[in-house]
Structures are given as structure tokens and as C-alpha cells.
XYZ file of C-alpha atoms in Angstrom:
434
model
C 25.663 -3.430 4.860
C 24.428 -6.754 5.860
C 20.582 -6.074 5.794
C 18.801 -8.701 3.970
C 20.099 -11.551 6.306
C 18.161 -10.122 9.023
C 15.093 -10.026 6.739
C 15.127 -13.930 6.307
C 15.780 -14.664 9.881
C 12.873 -12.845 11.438
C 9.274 -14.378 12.053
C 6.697 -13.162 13.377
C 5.368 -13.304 16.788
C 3.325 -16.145 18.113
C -0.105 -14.839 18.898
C -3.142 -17.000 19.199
C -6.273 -14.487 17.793
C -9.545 -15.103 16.683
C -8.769 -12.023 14.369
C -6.045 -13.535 12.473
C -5.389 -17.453 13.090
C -1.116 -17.431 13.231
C 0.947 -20.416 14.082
C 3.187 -20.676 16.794
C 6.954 -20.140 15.436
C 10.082 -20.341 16.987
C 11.512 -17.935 16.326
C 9.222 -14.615 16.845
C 10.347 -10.654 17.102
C 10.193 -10.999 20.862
C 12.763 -8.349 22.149
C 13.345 -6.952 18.950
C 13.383 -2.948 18.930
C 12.426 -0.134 15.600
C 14.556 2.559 16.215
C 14.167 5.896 13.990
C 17.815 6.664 13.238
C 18.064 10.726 12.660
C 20.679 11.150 9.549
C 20.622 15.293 9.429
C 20.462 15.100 6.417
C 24.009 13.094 6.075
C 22.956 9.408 5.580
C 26.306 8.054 4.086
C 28.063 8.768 7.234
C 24.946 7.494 9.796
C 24.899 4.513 7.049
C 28.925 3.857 7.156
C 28.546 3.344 11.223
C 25.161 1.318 10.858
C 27.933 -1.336 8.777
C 29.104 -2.659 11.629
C 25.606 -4.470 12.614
C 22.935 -6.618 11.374
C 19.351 -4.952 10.432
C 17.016 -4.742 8.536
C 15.635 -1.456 6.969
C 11.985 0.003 7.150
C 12.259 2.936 5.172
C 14.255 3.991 1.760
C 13.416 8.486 2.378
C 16.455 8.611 4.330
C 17.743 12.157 4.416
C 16.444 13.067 7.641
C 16.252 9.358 9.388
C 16.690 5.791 8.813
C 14.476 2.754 10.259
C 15.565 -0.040 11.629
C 14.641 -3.605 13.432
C 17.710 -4.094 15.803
C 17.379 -7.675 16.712
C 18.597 -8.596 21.020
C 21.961 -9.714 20.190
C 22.401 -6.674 17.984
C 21.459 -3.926 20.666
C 24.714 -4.110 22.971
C 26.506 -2.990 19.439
C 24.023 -0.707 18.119
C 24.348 1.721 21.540
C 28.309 2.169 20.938
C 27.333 3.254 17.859
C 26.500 6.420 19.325
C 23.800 7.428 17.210
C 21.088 9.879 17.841
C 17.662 7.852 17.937
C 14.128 7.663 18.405
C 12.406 4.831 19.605
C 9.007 3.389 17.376
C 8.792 -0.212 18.909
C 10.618 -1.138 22.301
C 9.058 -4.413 21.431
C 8.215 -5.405 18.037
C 7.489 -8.530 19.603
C 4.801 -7.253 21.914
C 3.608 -4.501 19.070
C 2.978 -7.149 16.869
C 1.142 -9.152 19.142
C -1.214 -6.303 19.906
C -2.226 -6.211 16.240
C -3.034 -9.581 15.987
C -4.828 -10.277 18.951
C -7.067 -7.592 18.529
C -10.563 -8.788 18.761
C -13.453 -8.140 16.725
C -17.307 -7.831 16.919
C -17.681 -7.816 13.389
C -21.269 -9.728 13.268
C -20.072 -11.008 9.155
C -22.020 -8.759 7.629
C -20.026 -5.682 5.184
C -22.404 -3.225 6.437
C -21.173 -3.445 9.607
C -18.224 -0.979 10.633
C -16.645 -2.796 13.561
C -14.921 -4.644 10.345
C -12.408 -1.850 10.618
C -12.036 -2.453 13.951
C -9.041 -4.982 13.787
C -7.423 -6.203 11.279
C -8.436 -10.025 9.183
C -6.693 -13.147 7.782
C -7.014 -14.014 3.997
C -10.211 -15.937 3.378
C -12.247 -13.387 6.022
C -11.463 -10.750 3.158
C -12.317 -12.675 0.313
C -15.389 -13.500 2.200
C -15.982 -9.000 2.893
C -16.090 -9.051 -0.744
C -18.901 -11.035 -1.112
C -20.566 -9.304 1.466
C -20.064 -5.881 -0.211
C -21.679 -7.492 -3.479
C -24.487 -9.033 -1.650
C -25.161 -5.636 -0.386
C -25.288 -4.161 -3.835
C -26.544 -7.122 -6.162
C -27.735 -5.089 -9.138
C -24.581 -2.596 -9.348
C -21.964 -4.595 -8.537
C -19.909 -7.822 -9.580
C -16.683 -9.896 -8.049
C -14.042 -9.946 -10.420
C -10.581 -12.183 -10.782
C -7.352 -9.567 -11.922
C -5.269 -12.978 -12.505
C -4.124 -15.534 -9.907
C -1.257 -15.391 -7.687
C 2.198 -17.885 -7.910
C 0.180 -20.124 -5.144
C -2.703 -19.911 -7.151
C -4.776 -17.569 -4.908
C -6.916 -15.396 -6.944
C -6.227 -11.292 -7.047
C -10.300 -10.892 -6.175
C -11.572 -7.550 -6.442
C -15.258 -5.796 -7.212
C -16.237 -3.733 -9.670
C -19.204 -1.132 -8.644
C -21.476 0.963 -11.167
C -24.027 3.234 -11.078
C -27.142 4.496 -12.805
C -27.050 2.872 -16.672
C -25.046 0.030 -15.777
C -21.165 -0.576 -15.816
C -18.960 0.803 -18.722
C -18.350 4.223 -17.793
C -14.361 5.265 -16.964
C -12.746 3.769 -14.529
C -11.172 4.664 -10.997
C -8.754 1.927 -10.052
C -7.448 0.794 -7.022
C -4.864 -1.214 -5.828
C -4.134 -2.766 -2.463
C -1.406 -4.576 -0.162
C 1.077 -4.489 -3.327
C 3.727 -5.080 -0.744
C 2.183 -7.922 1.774
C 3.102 -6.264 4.934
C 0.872 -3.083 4.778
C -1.985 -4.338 5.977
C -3.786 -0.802 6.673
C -3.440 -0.435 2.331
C -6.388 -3.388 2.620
C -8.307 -1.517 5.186
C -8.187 1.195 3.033
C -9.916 -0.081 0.039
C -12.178 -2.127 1.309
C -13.310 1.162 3.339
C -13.961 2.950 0.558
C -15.547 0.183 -1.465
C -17.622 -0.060 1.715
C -18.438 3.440 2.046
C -19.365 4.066 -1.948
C -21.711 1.048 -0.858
C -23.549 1.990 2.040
C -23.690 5.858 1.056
C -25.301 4.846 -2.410
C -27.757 2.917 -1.018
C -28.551 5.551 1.668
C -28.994 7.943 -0.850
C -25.788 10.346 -0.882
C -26.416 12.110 -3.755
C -22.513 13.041 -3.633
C -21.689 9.418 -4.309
C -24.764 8.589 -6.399
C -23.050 11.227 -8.757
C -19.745 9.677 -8.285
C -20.843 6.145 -8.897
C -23.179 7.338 -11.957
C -20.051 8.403 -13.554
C -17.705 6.500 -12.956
C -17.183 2.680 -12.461
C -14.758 1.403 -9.961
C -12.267 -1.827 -9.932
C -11.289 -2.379 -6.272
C -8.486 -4.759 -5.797
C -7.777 -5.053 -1.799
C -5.304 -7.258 -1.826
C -3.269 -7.841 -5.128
C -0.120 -9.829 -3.214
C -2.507 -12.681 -1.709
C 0.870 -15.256 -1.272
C 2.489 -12.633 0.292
C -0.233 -11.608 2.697
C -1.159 -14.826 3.570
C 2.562 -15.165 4.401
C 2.526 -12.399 6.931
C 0.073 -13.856 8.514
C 1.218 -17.131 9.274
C 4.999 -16.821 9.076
C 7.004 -13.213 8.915
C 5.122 -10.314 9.453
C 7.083 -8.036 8.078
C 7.416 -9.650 4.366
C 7.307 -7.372 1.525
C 7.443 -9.279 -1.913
C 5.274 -11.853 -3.380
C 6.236 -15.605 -3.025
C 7.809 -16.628 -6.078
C 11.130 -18.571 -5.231
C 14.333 -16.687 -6.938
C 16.044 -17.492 -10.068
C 18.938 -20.326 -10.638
C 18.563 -22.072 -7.548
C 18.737 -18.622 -5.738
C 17.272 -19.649 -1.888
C 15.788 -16.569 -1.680
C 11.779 -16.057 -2.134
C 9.944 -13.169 -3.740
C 9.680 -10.480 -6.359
C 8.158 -6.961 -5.848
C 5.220 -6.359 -7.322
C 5.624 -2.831 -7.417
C 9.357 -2.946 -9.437
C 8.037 -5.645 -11.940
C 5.920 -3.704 -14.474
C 6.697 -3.247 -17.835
C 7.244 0.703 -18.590
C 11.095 1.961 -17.486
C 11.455 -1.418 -15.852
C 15.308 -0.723 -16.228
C 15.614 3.074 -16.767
C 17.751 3.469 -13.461
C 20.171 1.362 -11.522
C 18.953 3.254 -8.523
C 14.870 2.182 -9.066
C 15.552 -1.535 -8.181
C 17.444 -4.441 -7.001
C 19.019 -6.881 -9.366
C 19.636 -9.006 -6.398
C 17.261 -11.871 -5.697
C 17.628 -11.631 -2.199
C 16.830 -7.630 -2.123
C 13.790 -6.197 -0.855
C 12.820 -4.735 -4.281
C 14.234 -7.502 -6.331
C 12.648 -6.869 -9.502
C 12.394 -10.014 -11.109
C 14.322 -11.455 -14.521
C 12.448 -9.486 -16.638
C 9.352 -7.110 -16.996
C 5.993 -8.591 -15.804
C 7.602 -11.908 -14.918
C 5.471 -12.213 -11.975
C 1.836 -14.049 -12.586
C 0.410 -11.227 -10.419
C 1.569 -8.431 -12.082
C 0.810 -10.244 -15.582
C -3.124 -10.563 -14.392
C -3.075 -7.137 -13.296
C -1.420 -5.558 -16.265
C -3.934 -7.445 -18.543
C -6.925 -5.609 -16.436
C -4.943 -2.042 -17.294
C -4.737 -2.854 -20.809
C -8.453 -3.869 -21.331
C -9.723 -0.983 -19.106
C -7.469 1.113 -21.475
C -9.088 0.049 -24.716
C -12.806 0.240 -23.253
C -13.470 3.749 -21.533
C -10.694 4.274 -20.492
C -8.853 4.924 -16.757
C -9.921 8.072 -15.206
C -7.602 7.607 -11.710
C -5.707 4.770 -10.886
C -3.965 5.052 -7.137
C -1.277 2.285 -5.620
C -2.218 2.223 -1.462
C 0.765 1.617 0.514
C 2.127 2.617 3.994
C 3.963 4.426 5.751
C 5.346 7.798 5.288
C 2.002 9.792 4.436
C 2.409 10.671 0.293
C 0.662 11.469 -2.384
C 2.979 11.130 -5.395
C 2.384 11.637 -8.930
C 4.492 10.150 -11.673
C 7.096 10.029 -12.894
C 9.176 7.732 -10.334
C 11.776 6.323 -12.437
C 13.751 9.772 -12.792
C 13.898 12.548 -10.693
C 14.182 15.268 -13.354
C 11.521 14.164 -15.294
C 8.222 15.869 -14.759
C 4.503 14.819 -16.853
C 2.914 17.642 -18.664
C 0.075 16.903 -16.509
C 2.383 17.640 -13.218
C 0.269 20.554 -12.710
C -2.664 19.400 -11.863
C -2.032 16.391 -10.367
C 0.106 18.656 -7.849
C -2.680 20.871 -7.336
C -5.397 18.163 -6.624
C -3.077 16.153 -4.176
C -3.140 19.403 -2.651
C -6.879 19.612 -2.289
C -6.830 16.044 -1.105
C -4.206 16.868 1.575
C -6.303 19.646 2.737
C -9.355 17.937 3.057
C -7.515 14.625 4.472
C -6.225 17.321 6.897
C -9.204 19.400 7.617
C -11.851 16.172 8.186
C -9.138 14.442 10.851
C -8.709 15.706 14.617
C -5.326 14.271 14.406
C -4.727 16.757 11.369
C -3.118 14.648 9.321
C -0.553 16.051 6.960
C 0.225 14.229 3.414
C 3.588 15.546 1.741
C 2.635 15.111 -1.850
C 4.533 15.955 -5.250
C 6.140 13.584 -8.319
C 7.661 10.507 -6.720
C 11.120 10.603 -7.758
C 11.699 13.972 -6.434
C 9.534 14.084 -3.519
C 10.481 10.365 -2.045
C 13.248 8.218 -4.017
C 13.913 6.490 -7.218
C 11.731 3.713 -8.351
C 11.403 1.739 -11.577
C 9.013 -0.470 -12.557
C 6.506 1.424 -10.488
C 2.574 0.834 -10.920
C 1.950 4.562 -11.030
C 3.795 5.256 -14.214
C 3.114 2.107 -16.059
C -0.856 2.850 -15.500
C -0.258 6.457 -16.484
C 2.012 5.960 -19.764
C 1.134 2.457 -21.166
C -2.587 2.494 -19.439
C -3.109 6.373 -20.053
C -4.779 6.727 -17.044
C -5.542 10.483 -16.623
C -4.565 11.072 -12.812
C -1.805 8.603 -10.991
C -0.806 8.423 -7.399
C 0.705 6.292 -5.435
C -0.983 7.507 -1.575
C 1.357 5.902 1.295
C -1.125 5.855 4.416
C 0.020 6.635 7.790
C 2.194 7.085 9.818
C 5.229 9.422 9.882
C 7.335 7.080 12.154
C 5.825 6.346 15.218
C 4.347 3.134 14.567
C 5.324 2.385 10.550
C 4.122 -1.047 9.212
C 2.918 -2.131 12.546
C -0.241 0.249 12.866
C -1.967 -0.403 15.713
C -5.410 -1.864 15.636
C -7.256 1.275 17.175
C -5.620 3.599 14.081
C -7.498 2.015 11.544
C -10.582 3.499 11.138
C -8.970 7.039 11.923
C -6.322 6.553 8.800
C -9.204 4.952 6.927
C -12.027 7.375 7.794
C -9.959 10.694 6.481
C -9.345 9.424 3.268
C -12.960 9.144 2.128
C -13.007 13.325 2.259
C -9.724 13.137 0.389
C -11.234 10.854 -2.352
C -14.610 12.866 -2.713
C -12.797 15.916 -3.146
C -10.414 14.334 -6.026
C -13.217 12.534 -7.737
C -14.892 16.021 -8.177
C -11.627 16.796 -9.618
C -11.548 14.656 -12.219
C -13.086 16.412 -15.094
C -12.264 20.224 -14.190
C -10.660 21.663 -16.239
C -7.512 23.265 -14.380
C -6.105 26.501 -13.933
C -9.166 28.243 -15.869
C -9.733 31.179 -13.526
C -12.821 28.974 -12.371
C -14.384 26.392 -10.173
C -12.263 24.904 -7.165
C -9.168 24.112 -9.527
């Protein structure tokens, strides 16, 4: 199947924003078309046709569908095919475009929502970081998780409180793959919302905050962002240039950490050129190495109460274990059974009723190794561990649309309440809401 070529000759369109300053390439996805392939459930033989052209691949779920960039010269071939198909982007070119130009009346300051209005390059979130701090001076702090292979620094903040930082910890992780950009949103919305609501007196997230501490990491692939802003949109892996002269660039993050790094052939790529090329060896990234040294100090203070890996698309909220299919946590239970609750409540708050399919990764989506959410569960015994892919189900995928921001970011500060209050129940007791 030749997929990756298609990968490394795309670029992203030109657009000339305020939002998000991009440079004029030449060769942009102008006329390019995402097309949701339907498998019924018999990929191998929808797969064994797709041979016969060049893509590239969205999505890796693919017993009911398969998604695909089709590039111009490709689409004369792909309808003999005769496949049965849905249509996401007529025009990724034009899509893209859209999401870039997108204006803003963000006035620079983080109390102000229009942020989520559109989304930002690089240094404007580094820069919404500071804001959020200077908002909450006394309970609050910027922290570093390590530095990038360019150099740019994984920034984050760390919120408290009543009596002061120290307590356990809910982590977060964003944009672990660069080109999910509603996964930064996402964070810095609920950074923003523990924030304001604290300071307006919520007593709801005064109790959260009181109890817990939280690390917020937005954007923990900065070279890899920064890339999709300025040169391929749709880039997924850090920047890190392969191994043995390899021409190919990048490692993914979220294949790279240390625990069942290479338990299954099926959890990664070997191949440097792959989409989830997992590197030489465990943690040989400098990102994941800064982030797995946060885990492991976090671990031996007060420990990790929740840890959760943001991505898009596909709405999920998966538990461990990834890695193997079969293999299921003692605490399976209740992680099931709060995903549940934060389904519901994700559901309930949003007009759109947004549904989240949740249950152990392996089983419920596909194999990964290497995976954040088990290495922060087993090696940084973190008591709950998700990974939460945001929306959509298909009809957009990585290229949300500016205007579906703040609804995908807005229902998932119910869903968080409602699994924070989770956190020390004790489950299946015959009481309380668990």
C-alpha cells in the first residue's frame, strides 16, 4: 500500500491569516478530497483495491470505514475503484484554508473567551499561558516538562488551591500528535475555566482545585505544531530526522514511552518513514524524556490522581491497557463506569448530544504500544488513565472547523467535573453516584 509517500508530498494550503501567520508553499492541498471509505466490516478486501492508488490514511479503527486524502491525479483511479464512499472534504484545500483564516477578536487577555474562537500559532499560546498565570498569581506557576528536538520548550502551568501546591495531581497532555489542534483548545479551556470559575467563586471548582493540583501541558509536540503551521498541516510526529541517514523526519510521541514499548508487532511501526514510527529505542525522543521525568517525580511526591492524553478524532474515552487486547487492569471497572458518567454528562450538557464510545483501548479502538496511557498508569501509578479523542466521528476529522471549537471544548468541562468527583469514591459500594 503506498501510503506514506503521499504523506511527504503534501503541504499545506497557502493562507495569509492574522490567526495563524503560514507561508506561501507550492505545493498546497488545493483539490485534494477526504473520502470516508465504508469497509462493512471487511477491510482486507476494501484495503486490497485501495493498493492500486496513492493515499494517505486518517484513521487506523477501520472495521466499518477507512479515511483517506485522495490527491487530483489520484481521483480518476480512485472512482473505478468502485467503492462505496462518503465525502468529509471536497476540498481539503479550501477546508484548510477556512481554519486558518479564521479571524479573531481575542483582545490578549486569557480571560477573554473569543480565544476559543479560532484557532493560534505557537508563540500566541505560549503567550495564553502567561496570561492564565497572570490571572491567578498566587495559585499558579509556568512550568518547563523538558525541551523539544528544536529546542522549544514543552511549557505548561501548574494550578493549586487553598494550602498551596503539593496535593495529587491531575495531568494533562496536549497536541501529542501535532496535527490535532482542537487537543490544545481543549486544555487550555479547561485550564481557563478552573481559572476564571475559582476566582468567581465556584465552590465546585474551589473544591476541585483545593484538592487537587493540576499540570497542564497544551502542547507537548511544539516542533511538530509549529510545523503544521508553517509547512504540512496534516503532520503527526515530532521533528526529529530518522535514523542512518533515513530522509524521513519524525518519531511519535505517543509510541515512544518506555512500558510495553515492544510488546506487539501490531502497536507500532519499525519503519522510519511510518506514521507511528516509534523511534530506536524507548524514550529516545527529548520530548518524551522531559515528560517522562515530570511522571516519575509527580509519582514519588503525591502521587497522580488522573492523567488523560487529548487527541482527535473519533470521540473515545479509553482506559488502559492498549498494548494487548486481552489484557484488562484490575481497575477496568471503574474506569469503565466513570467514562460512562463522563459520556453522559458530555452528552447531556451538548445540544449536539455528543456521544463518546469509551472502554480499554486495545479492545475498543486498535493496538498501540508505547502508549502514554499505560506508561502513566503502570510505571507512574496514576490511579485513573484515559486517553479522550475529541470530536468528530468523520465529518470533518483533523480539520475541525473554526466555529466547532468552543462546542467540542465547552462539553468537556461537565465531563471533567463529573470525573473529578469521581476520583476518590469508592466504587461499586451500593452508594453515592458510583
Amino acid at each position: 500500500m503506498r501510503v506514506t509517500g503521499l504523506s511527504y508530498a503534501l503541504a499545506i494550503a497557502a493562507v495569509g491569516a492574522s490567526t495563524i501567520r503560514t507561508n506561501k508553499l507550492s505545493l498546497p492541498y488545493d483539490g485534494f478530497k477526504v473520502f470516508r471509505v465504508k469497509t462493512h466490516a471487511r477491510p482486507s478486501a476494501v484495503q486490497e483495491k485501495l493498493t492500486n492508488i496513492t493515499f494517505e490514511q486518517w484513521n487506523h479503527d477501520i472495521g466499518s470505514h477507512i479515511d483517506i486524502v485522495v490527491a487530483p491525479d489520484q481521483l480518476p483511479a480512485f472512482a473505478e475503484l468502485g467503492l462505496e464512499f462518503d465525502i468529509m472534504h471536497e476540498d481539503l484545500g479550501v477546508s484548510i484554508a477556512a481554519e486558518s483564516v479564521h479571524s479573531s477578536h481575542w483582545r490578549r487577555q486569557a480571560g477573554d473567551p473569543s480565544w476559543f474562537d479560532s484557532y493560534h500559532d505557537y508563540q500566541d499560546h505560549i503567550q495564553y499561558l502567561q496570561s492564565l498565570h497572570d490571572l491567578f498569581p498566587g495559585n499558579s506557576e509556568l512550568i518547563s516538562s523538558g525541551y523539544s528536538y528544536e529546542n522549544r520548550s514543552l511549557q505548561g502551568i501548574h494550578l493549586w488551591g487553598a494550602g498551596g501546591p503539593g496535593k495529587p495531581v491531575v495531568l494533562y497532555h496536549g497536541t501529542v500528535h501535532a496535527r490535532e489542534w482542537i487537543s490544545t483548545a481543549t486544555t487550555e479551556y479547561l485550564a481557563y475555566k478552573l481559572v476564571t470559575e475559582y476566582n468567581a467563586g465556584d465552590e465546585e471548582t474551589r473544591s476541585v482545585l483545593d484538592k487537587y493540583d493540576f499540570y497542564i501541558i497544551p502542547i507537548v509536540n511544539p516542533d511538530g505544531f509549529s510545523y503544521t503551521q508553517t509547512t504540512q498541516r496534516l503532520w503527526r510526529k515530532n521533528r526529529q530526522p530518522g535514523p542512518n541517514g533515513s530522509t524521513c523526519y519524525g518519531r511519535d510521541i505517543n509510541r515512544n514511552w518506555e512500558f510495553a514499548w515492544d510488546a506487539n508487532p501490531l502497536g507500532a511501526s519499525t519503519n522510519p518513514c511510518s506514521q507511528t514510527y516509534k523511534g530506536e529505542r524507548p524514550s529516545d525522543t527529548p520530548e518524551n524524556q522531559g515528560l517522562d521525568k515530570l511522571v516519575r517525580q509527580l509519582r514519588d511526591g503525591a502521587g497522580i490522581k488522573l492523567y488523560i492524553d487529548w487527541h482527535s478524532y473519533g470521540q473515545y474515552i479509553l482506559s488502559p491497557f492498549g498494548y494487548k487486547e486481552t489484557l484488562y487492569a484490575p481497575e477496568l471497572g471503574k474506569w469503565t463506569k466513570a467514562a460512562q458518567m463522563v459520556s453522559d454528562a458530555i452528552r447531556d450538557s451538548s445540544s449536539d448530544l455528543t456521544t463518546y464510545t469509551f472502554g480499554p483501548s486495545g479492545a475498543t479502538l486498535y493496538t498501540t504500544t508505547g502508549a502514554a496511557p499505560d506508561h502513566i498508569y503502570s510505571i507512574g501509578r496514576a490511579e485513573f488513565s484515559y486517553t479522550i479523542e475529541l470530536r468528530d466521528i468523520g465529518k470533518y476529522g483533523f480539520v475541525l472547523p473554526p466555529e466547532l471549537i468552543r462546542p467540542t471544548v465547552e462539553e468537556q468541562w461537565p465531563g471533567q467535573k463529573v470525573l473529578w468527583s469521581l476520583l476518590d469514591e469508592e466504587f461499586f459500594d451500593g452508594e453515592g453516584p458510583a
